[in-house]
CSV table of C-alpha atoms and ligand atoms in Angstrom, one decimal:
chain,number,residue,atom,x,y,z
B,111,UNK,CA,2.4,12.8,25.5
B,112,UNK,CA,2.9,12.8,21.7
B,113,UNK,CA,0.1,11.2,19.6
B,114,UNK,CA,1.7,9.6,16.2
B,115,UNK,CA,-0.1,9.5,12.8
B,116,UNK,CA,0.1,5.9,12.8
B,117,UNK,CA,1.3,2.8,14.5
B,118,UNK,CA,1.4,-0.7,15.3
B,119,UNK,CA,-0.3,-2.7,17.5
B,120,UNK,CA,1.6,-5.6,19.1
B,121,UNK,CA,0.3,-7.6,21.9
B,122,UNK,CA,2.0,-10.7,24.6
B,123,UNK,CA,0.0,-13.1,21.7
B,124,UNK,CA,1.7,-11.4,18.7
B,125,UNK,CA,5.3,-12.1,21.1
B,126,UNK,CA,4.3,-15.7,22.3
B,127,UNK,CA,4.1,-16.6,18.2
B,128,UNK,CA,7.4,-14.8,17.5
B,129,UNK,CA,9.1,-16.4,20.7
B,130,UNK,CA,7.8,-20.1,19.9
B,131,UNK,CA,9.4,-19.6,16.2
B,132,UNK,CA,12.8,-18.5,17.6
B,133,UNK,CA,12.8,-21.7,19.2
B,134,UNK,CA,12.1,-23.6,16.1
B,135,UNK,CA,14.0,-25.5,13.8
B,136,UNK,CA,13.2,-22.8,10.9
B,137,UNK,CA,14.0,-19.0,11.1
B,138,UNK,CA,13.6,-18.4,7.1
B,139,UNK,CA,11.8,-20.4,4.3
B,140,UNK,CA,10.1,-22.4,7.0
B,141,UNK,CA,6.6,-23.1,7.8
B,142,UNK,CA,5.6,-20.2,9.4
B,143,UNK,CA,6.3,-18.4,5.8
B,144,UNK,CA,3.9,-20.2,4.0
B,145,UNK,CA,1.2,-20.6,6.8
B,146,UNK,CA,1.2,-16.7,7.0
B,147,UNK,CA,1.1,-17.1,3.0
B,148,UNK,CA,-1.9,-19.1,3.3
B,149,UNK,CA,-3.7,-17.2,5.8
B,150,UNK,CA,-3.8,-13.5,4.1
B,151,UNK,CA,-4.8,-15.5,0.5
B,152,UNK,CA,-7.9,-17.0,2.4
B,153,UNK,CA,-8.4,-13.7,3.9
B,154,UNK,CA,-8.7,-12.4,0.5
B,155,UNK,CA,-9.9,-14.9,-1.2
B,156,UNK,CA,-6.8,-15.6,-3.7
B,157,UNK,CA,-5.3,-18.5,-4.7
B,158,UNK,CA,-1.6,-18.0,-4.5
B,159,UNK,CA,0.8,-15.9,-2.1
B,160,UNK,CA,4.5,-14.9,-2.3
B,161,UNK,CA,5.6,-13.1,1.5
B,162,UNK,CA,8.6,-11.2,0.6
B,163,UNK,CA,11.1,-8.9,2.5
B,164,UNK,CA,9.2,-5.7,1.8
B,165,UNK,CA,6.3,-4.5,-0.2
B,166,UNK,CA,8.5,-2.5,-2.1
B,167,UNK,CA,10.1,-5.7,-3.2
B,168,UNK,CA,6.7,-7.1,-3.5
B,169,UNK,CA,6.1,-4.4,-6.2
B,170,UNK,CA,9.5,-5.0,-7.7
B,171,UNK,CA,8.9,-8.4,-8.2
B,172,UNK,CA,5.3,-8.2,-9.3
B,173,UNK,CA,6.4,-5.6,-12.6
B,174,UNK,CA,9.2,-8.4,-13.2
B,175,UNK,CA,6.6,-11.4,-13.0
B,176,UNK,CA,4.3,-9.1,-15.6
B,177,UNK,CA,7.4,-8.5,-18.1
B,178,UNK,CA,7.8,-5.5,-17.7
B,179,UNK,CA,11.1,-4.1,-18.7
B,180,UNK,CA,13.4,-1.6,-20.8
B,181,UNK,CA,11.4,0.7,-22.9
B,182,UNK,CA,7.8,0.2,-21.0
B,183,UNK,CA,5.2,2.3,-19.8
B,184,UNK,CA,3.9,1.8,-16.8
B,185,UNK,CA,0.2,3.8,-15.7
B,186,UNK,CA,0.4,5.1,-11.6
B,187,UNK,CA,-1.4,7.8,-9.4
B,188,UNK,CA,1.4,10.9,-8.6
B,189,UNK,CA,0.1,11.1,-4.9
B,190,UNK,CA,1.3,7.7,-3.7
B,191,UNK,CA,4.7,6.7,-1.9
B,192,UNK,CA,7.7,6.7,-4.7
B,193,UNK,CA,7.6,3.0,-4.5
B,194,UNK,CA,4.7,2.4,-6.8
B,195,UNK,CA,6.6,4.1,-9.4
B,196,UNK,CA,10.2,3.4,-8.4
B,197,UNK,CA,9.3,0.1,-9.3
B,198,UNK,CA,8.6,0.5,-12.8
B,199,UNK,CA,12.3,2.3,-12.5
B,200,UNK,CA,13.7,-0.8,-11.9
B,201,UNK,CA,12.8,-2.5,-14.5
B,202,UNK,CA,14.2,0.3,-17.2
B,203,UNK,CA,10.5,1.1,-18.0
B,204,UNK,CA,8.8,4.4,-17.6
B,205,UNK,CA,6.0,5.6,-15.0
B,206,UNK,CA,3.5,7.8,-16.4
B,207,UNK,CA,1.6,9.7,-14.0
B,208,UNK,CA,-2.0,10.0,-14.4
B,209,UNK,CA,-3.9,12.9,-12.2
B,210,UNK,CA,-5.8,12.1,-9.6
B,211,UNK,CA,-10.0,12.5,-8.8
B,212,UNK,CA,-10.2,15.2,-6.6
B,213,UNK,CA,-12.8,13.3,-4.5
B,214,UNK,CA,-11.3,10.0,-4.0
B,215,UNK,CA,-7.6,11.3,-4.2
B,216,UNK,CA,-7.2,7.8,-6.4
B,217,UNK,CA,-5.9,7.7,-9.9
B,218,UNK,CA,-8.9,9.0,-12.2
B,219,UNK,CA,-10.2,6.4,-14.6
B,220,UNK,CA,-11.4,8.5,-17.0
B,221,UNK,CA,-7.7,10.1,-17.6
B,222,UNK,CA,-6.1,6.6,-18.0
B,223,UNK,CA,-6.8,6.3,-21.9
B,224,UNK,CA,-5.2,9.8,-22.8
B,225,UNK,CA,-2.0,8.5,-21.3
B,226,UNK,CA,-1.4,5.0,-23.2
B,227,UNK,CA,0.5,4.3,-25.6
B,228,UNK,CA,2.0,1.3,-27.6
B,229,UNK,CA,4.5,1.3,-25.0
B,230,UNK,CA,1.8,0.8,-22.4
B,231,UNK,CA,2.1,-2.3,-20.5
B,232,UNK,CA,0.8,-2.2,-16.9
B,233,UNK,CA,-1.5,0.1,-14.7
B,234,UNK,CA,-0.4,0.1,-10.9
B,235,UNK,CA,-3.8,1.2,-9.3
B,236,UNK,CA,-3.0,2.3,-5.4
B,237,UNK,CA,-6.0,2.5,-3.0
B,238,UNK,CA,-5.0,5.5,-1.4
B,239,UNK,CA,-5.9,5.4,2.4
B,240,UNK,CA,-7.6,2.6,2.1
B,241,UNK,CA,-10.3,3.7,-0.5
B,242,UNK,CA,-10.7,1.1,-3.1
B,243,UNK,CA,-10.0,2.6,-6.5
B,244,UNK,CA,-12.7,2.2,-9.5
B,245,UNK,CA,-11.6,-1.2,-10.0
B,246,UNK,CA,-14.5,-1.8,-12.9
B,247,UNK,CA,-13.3,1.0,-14.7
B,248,UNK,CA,-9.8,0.4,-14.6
B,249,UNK,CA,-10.3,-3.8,-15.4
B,250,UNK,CA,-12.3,-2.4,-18.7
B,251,UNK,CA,-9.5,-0.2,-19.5
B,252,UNK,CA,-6.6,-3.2,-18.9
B,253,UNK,CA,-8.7,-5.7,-20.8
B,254,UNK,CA,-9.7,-2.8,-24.0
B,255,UNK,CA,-5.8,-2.5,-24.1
B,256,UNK,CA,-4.4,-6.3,-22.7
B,257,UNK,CA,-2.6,-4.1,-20.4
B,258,UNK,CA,-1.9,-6.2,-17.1
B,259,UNK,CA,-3.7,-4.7,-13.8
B,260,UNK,CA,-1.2,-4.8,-10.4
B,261,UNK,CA,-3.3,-3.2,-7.4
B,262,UNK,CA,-0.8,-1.6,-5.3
B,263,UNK,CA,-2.9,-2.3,-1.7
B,264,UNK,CA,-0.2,-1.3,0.9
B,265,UNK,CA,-3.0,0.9,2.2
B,266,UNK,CA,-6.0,-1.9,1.8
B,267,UNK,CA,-5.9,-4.8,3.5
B,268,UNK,CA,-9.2,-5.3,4.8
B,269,UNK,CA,-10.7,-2.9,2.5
B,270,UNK,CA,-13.8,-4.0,0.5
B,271,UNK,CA,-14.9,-3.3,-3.2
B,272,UNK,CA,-18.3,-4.0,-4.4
B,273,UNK,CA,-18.7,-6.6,-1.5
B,274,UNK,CA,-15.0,-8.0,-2.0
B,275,UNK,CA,-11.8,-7.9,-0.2
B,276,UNK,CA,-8.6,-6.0,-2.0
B,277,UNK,CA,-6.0,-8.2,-3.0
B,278,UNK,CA,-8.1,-11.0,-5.4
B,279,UNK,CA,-9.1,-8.5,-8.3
B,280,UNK,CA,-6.7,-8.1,-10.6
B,281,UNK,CA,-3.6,-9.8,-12.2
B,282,UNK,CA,-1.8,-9.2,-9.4
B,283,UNK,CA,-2.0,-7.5,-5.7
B,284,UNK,CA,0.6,-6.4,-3.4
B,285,UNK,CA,1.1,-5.6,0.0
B,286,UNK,CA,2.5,-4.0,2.6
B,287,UNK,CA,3.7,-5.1,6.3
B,288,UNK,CA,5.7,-1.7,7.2
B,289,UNK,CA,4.4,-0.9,11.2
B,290,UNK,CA,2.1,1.5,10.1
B,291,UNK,CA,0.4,-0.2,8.2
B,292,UNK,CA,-3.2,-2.3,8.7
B,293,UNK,CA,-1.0,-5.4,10.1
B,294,UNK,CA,2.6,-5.6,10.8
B,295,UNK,CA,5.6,-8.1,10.5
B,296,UNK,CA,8.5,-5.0,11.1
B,297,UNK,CA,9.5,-5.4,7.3
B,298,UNK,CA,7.2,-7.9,4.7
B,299,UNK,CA,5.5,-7.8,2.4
B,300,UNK,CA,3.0,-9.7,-0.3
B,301,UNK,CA,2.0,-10.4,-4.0
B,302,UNK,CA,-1.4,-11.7,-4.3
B,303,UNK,CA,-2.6,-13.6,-7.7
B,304,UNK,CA,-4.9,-16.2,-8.8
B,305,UNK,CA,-2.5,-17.1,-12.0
B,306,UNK,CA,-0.3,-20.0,-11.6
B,307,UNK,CA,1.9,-18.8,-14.3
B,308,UNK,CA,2.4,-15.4,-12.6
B,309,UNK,CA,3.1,-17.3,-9.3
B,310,UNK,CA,5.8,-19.3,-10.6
B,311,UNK,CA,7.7,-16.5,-11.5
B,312,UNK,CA,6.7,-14.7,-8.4
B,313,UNK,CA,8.7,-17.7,-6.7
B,314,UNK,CA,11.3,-17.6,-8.9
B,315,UNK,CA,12.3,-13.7,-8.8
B,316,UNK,CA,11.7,-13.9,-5.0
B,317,UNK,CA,15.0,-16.2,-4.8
B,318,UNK,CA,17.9,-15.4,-6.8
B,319,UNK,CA,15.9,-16.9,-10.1
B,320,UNK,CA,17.0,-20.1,-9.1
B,321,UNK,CA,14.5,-23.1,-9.1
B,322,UNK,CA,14.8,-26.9,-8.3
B,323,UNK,CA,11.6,-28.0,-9.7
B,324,UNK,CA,11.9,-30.9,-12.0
B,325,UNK,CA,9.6,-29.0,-14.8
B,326,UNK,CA,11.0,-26.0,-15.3
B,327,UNK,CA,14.7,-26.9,-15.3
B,328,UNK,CA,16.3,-28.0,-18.9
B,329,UNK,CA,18.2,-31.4,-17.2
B,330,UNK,CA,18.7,-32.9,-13.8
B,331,UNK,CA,22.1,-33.9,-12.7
B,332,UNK,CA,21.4,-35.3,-9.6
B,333,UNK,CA,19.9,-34.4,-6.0
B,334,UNK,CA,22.2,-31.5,-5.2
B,335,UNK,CA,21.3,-29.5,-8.8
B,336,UNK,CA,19.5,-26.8,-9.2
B,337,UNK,CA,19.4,-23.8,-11.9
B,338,UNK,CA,18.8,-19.9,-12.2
B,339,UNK,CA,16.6,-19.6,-15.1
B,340,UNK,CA,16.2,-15.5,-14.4
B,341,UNK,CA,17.7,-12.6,-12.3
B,342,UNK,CA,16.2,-12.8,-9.5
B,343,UNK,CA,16.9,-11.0,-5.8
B,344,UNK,CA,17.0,-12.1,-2.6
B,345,UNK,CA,13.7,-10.9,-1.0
B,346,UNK,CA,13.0,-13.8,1.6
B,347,UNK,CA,11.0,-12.9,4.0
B,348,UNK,CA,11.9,-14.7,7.5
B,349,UNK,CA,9.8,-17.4,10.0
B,350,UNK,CA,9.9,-14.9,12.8
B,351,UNK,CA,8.8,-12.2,10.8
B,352,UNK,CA,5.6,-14.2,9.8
B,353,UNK,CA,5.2,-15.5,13.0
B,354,UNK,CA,4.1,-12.0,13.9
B,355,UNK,CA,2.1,-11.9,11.0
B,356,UNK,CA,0.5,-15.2,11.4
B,357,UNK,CA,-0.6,-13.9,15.1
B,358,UNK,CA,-1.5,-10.5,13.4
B,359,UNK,CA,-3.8,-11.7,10.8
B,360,UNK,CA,-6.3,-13.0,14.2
B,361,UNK,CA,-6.6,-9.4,14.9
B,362,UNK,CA,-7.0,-7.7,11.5
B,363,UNK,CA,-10.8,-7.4,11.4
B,364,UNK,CA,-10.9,-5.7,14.9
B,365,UNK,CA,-7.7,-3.3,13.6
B,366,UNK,CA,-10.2,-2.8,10.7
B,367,UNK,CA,-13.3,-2.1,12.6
B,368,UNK,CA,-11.6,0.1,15.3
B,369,UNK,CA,-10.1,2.1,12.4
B,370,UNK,CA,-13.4,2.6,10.6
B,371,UNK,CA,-14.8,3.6,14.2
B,372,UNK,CA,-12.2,6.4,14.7
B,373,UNK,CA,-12.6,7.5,11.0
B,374,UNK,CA,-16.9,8.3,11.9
B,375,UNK,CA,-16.0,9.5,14.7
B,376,UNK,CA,-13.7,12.0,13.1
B,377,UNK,CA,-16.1,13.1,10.2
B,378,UNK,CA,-18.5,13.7,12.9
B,379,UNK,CA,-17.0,15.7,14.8
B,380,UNK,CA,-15.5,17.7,12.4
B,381,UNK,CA,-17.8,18.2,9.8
B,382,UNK,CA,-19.5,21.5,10.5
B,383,UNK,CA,-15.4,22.9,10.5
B,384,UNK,CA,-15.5,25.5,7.7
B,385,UNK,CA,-12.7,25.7,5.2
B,386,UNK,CA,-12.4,22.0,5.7
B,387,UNK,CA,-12.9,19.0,3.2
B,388,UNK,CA,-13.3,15.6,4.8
B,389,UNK,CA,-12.4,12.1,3.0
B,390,UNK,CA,-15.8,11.2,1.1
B,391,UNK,CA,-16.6,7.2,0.8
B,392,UNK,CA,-17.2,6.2,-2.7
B,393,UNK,CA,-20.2,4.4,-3.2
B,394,UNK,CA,-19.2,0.5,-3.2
B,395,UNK,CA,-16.5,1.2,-1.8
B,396,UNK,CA,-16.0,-0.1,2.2
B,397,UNK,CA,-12.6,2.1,3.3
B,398,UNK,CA,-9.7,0.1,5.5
B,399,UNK,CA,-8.3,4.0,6.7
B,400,UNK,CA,-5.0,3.5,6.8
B,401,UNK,CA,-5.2,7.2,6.6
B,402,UNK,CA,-7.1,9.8,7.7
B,403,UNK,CA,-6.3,12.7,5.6
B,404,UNK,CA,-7.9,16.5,6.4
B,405,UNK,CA,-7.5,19.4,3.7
B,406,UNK,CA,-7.1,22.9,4.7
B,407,UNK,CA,-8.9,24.8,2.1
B,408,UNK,CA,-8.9,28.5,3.9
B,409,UNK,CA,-6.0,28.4,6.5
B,410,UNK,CA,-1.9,27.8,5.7
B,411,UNK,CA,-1.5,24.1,5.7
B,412,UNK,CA,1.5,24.7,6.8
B,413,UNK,CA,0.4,26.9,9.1
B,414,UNK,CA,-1.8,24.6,10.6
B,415,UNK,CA,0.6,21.8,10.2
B,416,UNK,CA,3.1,23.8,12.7
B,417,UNK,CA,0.1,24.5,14.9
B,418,UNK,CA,-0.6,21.0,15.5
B,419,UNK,CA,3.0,19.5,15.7
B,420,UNK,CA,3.3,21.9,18.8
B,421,UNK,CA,0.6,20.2,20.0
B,422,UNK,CA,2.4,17.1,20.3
B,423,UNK,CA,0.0,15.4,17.5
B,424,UNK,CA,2.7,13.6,15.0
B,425,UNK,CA,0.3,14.9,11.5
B,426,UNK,CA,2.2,14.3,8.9
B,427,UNK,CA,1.4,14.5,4.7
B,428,UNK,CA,0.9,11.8,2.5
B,429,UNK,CA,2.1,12.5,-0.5
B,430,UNK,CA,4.2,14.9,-2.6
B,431,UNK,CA,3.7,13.6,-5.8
B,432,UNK,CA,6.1,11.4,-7.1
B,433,UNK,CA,7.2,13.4,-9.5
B,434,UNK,CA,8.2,16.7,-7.7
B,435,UNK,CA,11.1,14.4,-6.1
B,436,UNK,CA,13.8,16.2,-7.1
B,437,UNK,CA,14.8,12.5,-8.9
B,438,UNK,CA,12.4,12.6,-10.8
B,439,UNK,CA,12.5,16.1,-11.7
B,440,UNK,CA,16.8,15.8,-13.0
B,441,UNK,CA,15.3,12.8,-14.9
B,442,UNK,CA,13.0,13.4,-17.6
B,443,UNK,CA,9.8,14.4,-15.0
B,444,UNK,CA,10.0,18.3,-15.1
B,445,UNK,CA,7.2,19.2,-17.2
B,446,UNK,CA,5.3,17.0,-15.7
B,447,UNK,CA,2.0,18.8,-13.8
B,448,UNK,CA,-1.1,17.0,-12.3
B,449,UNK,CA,-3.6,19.6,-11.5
B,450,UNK,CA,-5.6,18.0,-8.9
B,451,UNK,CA,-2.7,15.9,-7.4
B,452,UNK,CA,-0.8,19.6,-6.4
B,453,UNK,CA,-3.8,21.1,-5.5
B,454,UNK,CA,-4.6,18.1,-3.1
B,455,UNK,CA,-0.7,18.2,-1.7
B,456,UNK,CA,-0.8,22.0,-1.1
B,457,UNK,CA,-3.7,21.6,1.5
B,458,UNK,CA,-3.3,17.6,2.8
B,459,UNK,CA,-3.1,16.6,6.4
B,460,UNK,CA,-2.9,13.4,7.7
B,461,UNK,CA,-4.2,13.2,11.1
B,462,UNK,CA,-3.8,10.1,13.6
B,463,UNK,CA,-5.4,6.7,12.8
B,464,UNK,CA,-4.2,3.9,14.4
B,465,UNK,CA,-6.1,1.1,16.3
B,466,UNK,CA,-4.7,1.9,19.7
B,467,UNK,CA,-5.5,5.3,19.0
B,468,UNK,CA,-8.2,5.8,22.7
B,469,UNK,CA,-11.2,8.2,22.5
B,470,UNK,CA,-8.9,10.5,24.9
B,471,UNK,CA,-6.5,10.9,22.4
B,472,UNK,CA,-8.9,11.1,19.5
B,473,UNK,CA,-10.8,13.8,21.4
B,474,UNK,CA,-7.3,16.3,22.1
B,475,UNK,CA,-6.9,15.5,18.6
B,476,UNK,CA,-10.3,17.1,17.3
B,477,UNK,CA,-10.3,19.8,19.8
B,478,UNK,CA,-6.9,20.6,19.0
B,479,UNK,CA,-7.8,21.2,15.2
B,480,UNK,CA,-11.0,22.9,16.2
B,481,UNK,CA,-9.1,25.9,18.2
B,482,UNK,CA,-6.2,25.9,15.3
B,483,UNK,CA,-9.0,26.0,12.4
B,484,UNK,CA,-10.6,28.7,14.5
Y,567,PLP,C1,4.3,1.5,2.4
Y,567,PLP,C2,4.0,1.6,1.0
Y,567,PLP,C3,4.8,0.9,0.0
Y,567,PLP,C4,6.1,0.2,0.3
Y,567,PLP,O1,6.1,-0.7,1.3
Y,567,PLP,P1,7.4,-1.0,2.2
Y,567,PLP,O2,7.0,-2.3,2.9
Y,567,PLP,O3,7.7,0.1,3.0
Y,567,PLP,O4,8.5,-1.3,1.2
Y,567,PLP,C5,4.4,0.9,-1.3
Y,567,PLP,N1,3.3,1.6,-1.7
Y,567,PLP,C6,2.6,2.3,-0.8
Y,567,PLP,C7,1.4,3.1,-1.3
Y,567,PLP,C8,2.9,2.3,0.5
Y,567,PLP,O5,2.2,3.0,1.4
């Protein structure tokens, strides 16, 4: 038996929905796309969706969509997956780390203004396990500076801020359908927004920058023309991916509620553990746990990492900052040092937290770090 950090959850419904599209007359740019489009921007409560391949192309395409290009800055959290910042790479502009709170593990609001510049342009907040970051905060900050807000929420669908869903907040939201994550369509991914400027070029950088709408193109030679107004990718997402998503979306709030079940259950169990700091909810703040993360504050981590990896329990560690990636390092990143972002990687765990996670499993699991922490 080996018990993974994370997984997905795929049932004979979430196969009947994929089957039926394979026998369609669309498998890409069909109606499943936009139907699966529609149903995470109700979920959410936005107005406009743009399913793409991945949500690191969701990210890619939401800097373009914001202008953000060759000599920018762009604001991010260091302990976050390298494509919240890679994505600012693309574009020829700079990410500038700002350290993390060492409660929430999210970017700190109140060390944003120290790091912005003229060159600012953006701020990529990421809900980091599926804690909503200090939205309020960081929306005063964008507006003080017209800086343009992009949540990156690959780890918060589902979660709530001040009694609303992640992904209708700011400029723009994107998502992630990777197979660990809260839903999954094997690849896809999302941009969120409720500006139909933002949207438009969304669409257009999704598909090669090419358009055939009447309005934006500068003449019409017939039926068969279109035009690329921009450089855009190829980041389609397909019909049989979001037929999986379509029939995934019906079981999001029970993956939600079964996740924030094992999560209690977890800081119940192993909250008396000395030499060990559990996740702490922000007030406002209603968590999605895409991750359950531990830190070892009197023990080897990676001690205790070893330990429990022998135990056939798949922890794993989420993140090295971004900038220790030896990448970032050869390129311009070496003085770079985040206090509570190095402190928080020496001693993270992330334990297993997944909806079919059972209460067997979940038990070996906190027994298992009980006799290792012991
Ligand atoms: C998973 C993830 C991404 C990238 O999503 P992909 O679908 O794997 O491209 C971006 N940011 C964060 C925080 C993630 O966890």
């Amino acid at each position: 038996m080996y018990i993974p950090y994370g997984r997905q959850w795929i049932d004979e419904e979430d196969i009947k929905g994929v089957v039926d599209v394979l026998r369609s007359d669309y498998v890409t740019t069909g109606p499943a796309v936009v139907e699966f489009e529609r149903k995470v921007a109700d979920y959410v409560g936005a107005k406009y969706a743009v399913a793409v391949s991945n949500g690191t192309a969701a990210l890619h395409i939401a800097c373009l969509a914001a202008g953000i290009g060759e000599g920018d800055e762009v604001i991010t959290t260091p302990v976050t997956f390298a494509a919240s910042a890679n994505c600012a790479l693309y574009c020829g502009a700079k990410p500038v780390f700002v350290d993390i709170d060492p409660d929430t593990y999210n970017i700190d609001p109140r060390k944003i203004e120290d790091k912005i510049t003229t060159s600012t342009k953006a701020i990529i907040a990421v809900h980091f396990t599926g804690q909503p970051c200090q939205m309020d905060e960081i929306h005063a900050i964008g507006k003080k500076y017209n800086l343009l807000v992009i949540e990156d929420a690959a780890h918060g669908l589902g979660a709530d801020y001040k009694g609303k869903k992640v992904g209708s907040m700011s400029d723009m939201t994107t998502f992630s359908f990777h197979p660990v994550k809260h839903i999954t369509t094997g690849e896809g991914g999302m941009v969120l927004t409720n500006n139909k400027d933002l949207y438009e070029k969304l669409i257009l950088y999704r598909g090669h920058g090419i358009t055939r709408e009447e309005d934006l193109m500068t003449e019409n030679q017939g039926g068969w023309y279109y035009q690329q107004l921009a450089l855009g990718y190829n980041y389609r997402i397909t019909d049989i991916q979001c037929a999986l998503g379509i029939s995934q979306m019906n079981k999001l709030d029970d993956f939600v509620t079964r996740r924030r079940k094992i999560a209690k259950r977890y800081t119940e169990s192993l909250k008396d553990i000395e030499g060990l700091k559990l996740p702490k909810q922000e007030t406002g703040c209603n968590n999605s746990w895409h991750l359950y993360v531990i830190q070892i504050l009197n023990k080897d981590r990676k001690e205790v990492f070893d330990a429990l990896r022998r135990k056939n329990i798949g922890v794993n560690v989420h993140y090295i900052p971004v900038y220790k990636h030896p990448y970032y390092q050869n390129n311009g990143y070496a003085h770079v040092h985040c206090e509570n972002a190095e402190k928080y990687y020496e001693r993270a765990i992330s334990i297993p937290m997944y909806p079919a996670l059972t209460d067997e499993e979940q038990d070996y699991v906190i027994r298992s770090i009980k006799e290792v922490l012991s």
